[in-house]
Amino acid sequence: MVKTALQPSRAVWMSVLAKAPLMLLEECVATLDDVPGYGFLRSPEIGLTMVRGRAEGTGQPFNLGEMTLTRCVVQLDELTGFGYVAGRSKRHAELAAVCDGLLQHPGWHDRVQAQVIIPLQAAAQEKREREAAEVESTRVNFFTMLRGES
């Protein structure tokens, strides 16, 4: 696949697929016609992964705890698609893997970008803006409050 500066990297689309709400992901994938058949190289399975953190973002790493992760690997023709999602949704991991595989195919890339990735990114941006507006409505500016001095 030929990359241009305007195309998002694989890491970006994998992140979008992993973070998308399952219902919205299913709706977007349903808009794709004639999705080629695929087989499982690794059927969806649930496991645990260790989450690590760093003190102040740059300090010594430490184990924060474990989280549930679901992964899936599918084979589409000669391409392999991977799906890793937080939680226990086997269907979500499967759809993410299928989309990853299709996005690697030159004949499907633009279609999946337009019908799946871009709508999911727009929905995520809308959610962030809605939450930011909700937080902003409760902001208190302490510098404009009276101090009670007479």
Short mmCIF file of C-alpha atoms in Angstrom, two decimals:
data_model
loop_
_atom_site.label_atom_id
_atom_site.label_comp_id
_atom_site.label_asym_id
_atom_site.label_seq_id
_atom_site.Cartn_x
_atom_site.Cartn_y
_atom_site.Cartn_z
CA MET A 1 0.00 0.00 0.00
CA VAL A 2 1.32 3.43 -0.93
CA LYS A 3 1.22 5.94 1.92
CA THR A 4 0.60 9.63 1.44
CA ALA A 5 0.91 12.39 4.01
CA LEU A 6 -2.89 12.67 4.25
CA GLN A 7 -3.54 9.02 5.11
CA PRO A 8 -3.57 8.20 8.80
CA SER A 9 -1.12 5.61 9.99
CA ARG A 10 -2.13 2.11 11.02
CA ALA A 11 -1.68 3.04 14.68
CA VAL A 12 -4.28 5.81 14.27
CA TRP A 13 -6.94 3.61 12.68
CA MET A 14 -6.28 0.77 15.14
CA SER A 15 -6.79 3.25 18.00
CA VAL A 16 -10.02 4.56 16.45
CA LEU A 17 -11.35 1.01 15.99
CA ALA A 18 -10.41 -0.05 19.52
CA LYS A 19 -11.99 2.98 21.20
CA ALA A 20 -15.20 3.09 19.14
CA PRO A 21 -18.49 2.11 20.75
CA LEU A 22 -19.44 -1.37 19.51
CA MET A 23 -22.91 -0.34 18.28
CA LEU A 24 -21.49 2.49 16.19
CA LEU A 25 -18.72 0.26 14.83
CA GLU A 26 -21.29 -2.35 13.78
CA GLU A 27 -23.41 0.32 12.08
CA CYS A 28 -20.42 1.64 10.13
CA VAL A 29 -19.22 -1.82 9.09
CA ALA A 30 -22.76 -2.70 7.96
CA THR A 31 -22.53 0.11 5.38
CA LEU A 32 -19.71 -1.75 3.62
CA ASP A 33 -21.06 -3.90 0.81
CA ASP A 34 -19.58 -7.24 -0.25
CA VAL A 35 -17.05 -7.57 2.56
CA PRO A 36 -14.82 -10.48 1.54
CA GLY A 37 -14.91 -13.66 3.55
CA TYR A 38 -12.32 -14.12 6.23
CA GLY A 39 -11.07 -16.84 8.51
CA PHE A 40 -9.71 -16.74 12.02
CA LEU A 41 -6.01 -17.19 12.54
CA ARG A 42 -6.72 -16.55 16.22
CA SER A 43 -10.38 -16.51 17.18
CA PRO A 44 -11.43 -13.80 19.65
CA GLU A 45 -10.06 -14.55 23.08
CA ILE A 46 -10.15 -12.73 26.38
CA GLY A 47 -7.09 -12.30 28.56
CA LEU A 48 -5.30 -9.94 30.90
CA THR A 49 -2.54 -7.47 30.25
CA MET A 50 -0.40 -5.54 32.69
CA VAL A 51 -0.88 -1.78 32.63
CA ARG A 52 2.25 0.18 33.48
CA GLY A 53 2.64 3.80 34.50
CA ARG A 54 5.43 6.25 35.23
CA ALA A 55 5.68 8.68 38.10
CA GLU A 56 5.08 12.17 36.69
CA GLY A 57 5.07 10.66 33.20
CA THR A 58 8.85 10.40 32.96
CA GLY A 59 9.95 8.70 36.18
CA GLN A 60 10.49 5.07 37.03
CA PRO A 61 7.93 2.69 35.51
CA PHE A 62 5.66 0.80 37.87
CA ASN A 63 2.94 -1.81 37.46
CA LEU A 64 -0.39 -0.07 37.82
CA GLY A 65 -2.50 -3.22 37.58
CA GLU A 66 -4.11 -5.61 35.15
CA MET A 67 -6.88 -4.96 32.68
CA THR A 68 -9.03 -7.22 30.55
CA LEU A 69 -8.17 -7.31 26.86
CA THR A 70 -9.77 -9.11 23.92
CA ARG A 71 -7.76 -9.90 20.82
CA CYS A 72 -8.52 -11.43 17.44
CA VAL A 73 -6.54 -12.12 14.26
CA VAL A 74 -8.25 -12.69 10.90
CA GLN A 75 -6.98 -13.68 7.46
CA LEU A 76 -8.43 -11.81 4.44
CA ASP A 77 -6.90 -13.18 1.26
CA GLU A 78 -3.17 -12.57 1.74
CA LEU A 79 -3.66 -9.91 4.43
CA THR A 80 -3.78 -10.34 8.19
CA GLY A 81 -5.92 -8.08 10.34
CA PHE A 82 -5.45 -7.61 14.07
CA GLY A 83 -7.93 -6.39 16.66
CA TYR A 84 -7.12 -5.53 20.27
CA VAL A 85 -9.80 -3.94 22.44
CA ALA A 86 -10.13 -3.19 26.13
CA GLY A 87 -12.77 -5.25 27.86
CA ARG A 88 -14.50 -8.51 27.04
CA SER A 89 -16.18 -7.89 23.66
CA LYS A 90 -15.29 -10.66 21.23
CA ARG A 91 -17.43 -9.10 18.49
CA HIS A 92 -15.65 -5.75 18.86
CA ALA A 93 -12.23 -7.40 18.51
CA GLU A 94 -13.44 -9.34 15.45
CA LEU A 95 -14.79 -6.24 13.69
CA ALA A 96 -11.64 -4.28 14.51
CA ALA A 97 -9.51 -7.07 13.02
CA VAL A 98 -11.63 -7.23 9.85
CA CYS A 99 -11.43 -3.45 9.38
CA ASP A 100 -7.66 -3.52 9.98
CA GLY A 101 -7.27 -6.16 7.30
CA LEU A 102 -9.46 -4.25 4.83
CA LEU A 103 -7.60 -1.00 5.50
CA GLN A 104 -4.36 -2.67 4.43
CA HIS A 105 -5.89 -3.64 1.06
CA PRO A 106 -5.46 -0.93 -1.61
CA GLY A 107 -8.88 -1.67 -3.11
CA TRP A 108 -10.68 -1.31 0.23
CA HIS A 109 -8.61 1.30 2.04
CA ASP A 110 -10.36 4.46 0.84
CA ARG A 111 -13.83 2.95 1.23
CA VAL A 112 -13.23 1.79 4.80
CA GLN A 113 -11.64 5.14 5.65
CA ALA A 114 -14.69 7.01 4.33
CA GLN A 115 -17.40 4.72 5.70
CA VAL A 116 -15.89 3.54 8.99
CA ILE A 117 -12.85 5.45 10.26
CA ILE A 118 -13.91 9.02 9.46
CA PRO A 119 -17.43 8.61 10.96
CA LEU A 120 -15.94 7.00 14.08
CA GLN A 121 -13.41 9.83 14.43
CA ALA A 122 -16.19 12.41 13.99
CA ALA A 123 -18.31 10.70 16.66
CA ALA A 124 -15.36 10.60 19.06
CA GLN A 125 -14.62 14.29 18.45
CA GLU A 126 -18.28 15.18 18.99
CA LYS A 127 -18.26 13.25 22.28
CA ARG A 128 -15.08 15.04 23.44
CA GLU A 129 -16.59 18.44 22.58
CA ARG A 130 -19.84 17.61 24.35
CA GLU A 131 -17.97 16.50 27.48
CA ALA A 132 -15.71 19.58 27.36
CA ALA A 133 -18.77 21.85 27.12
CA GLU A 134 -20.34 20.06 30.07
CA VAL A 135 -17.18 20.50 32.14
CA GLU A 136 -16.82 24.13 31.08
CA SER A 137 -20.35 24.91 32.25
CA THR A 138 -19.34 24.01 35.82
CA ARG A 139 -16.03 25.91 35.84
CA VAL A 140 -15.50 28.36 38.67
CA ASN A 141 -13.13 31.27 38.23
CA PHE A 142 -11.72 31.85 41.70
CA PHE A 143 -9.94 35.05 40.72
CA THR A 144 -13.23 36.89 40.17
CA MET A 145 -14.84 35.88 43.45
CA LEU A 146 -14.97 38.33 46.33
CA ARG A 147 -12.73 37.46 49.22
CA GLY A 148 -14.93 38.75 51.98
CA GLU A 149 -12.61 41.66 52.85
CA SER A 150 -14.33 44.88 53.78
#
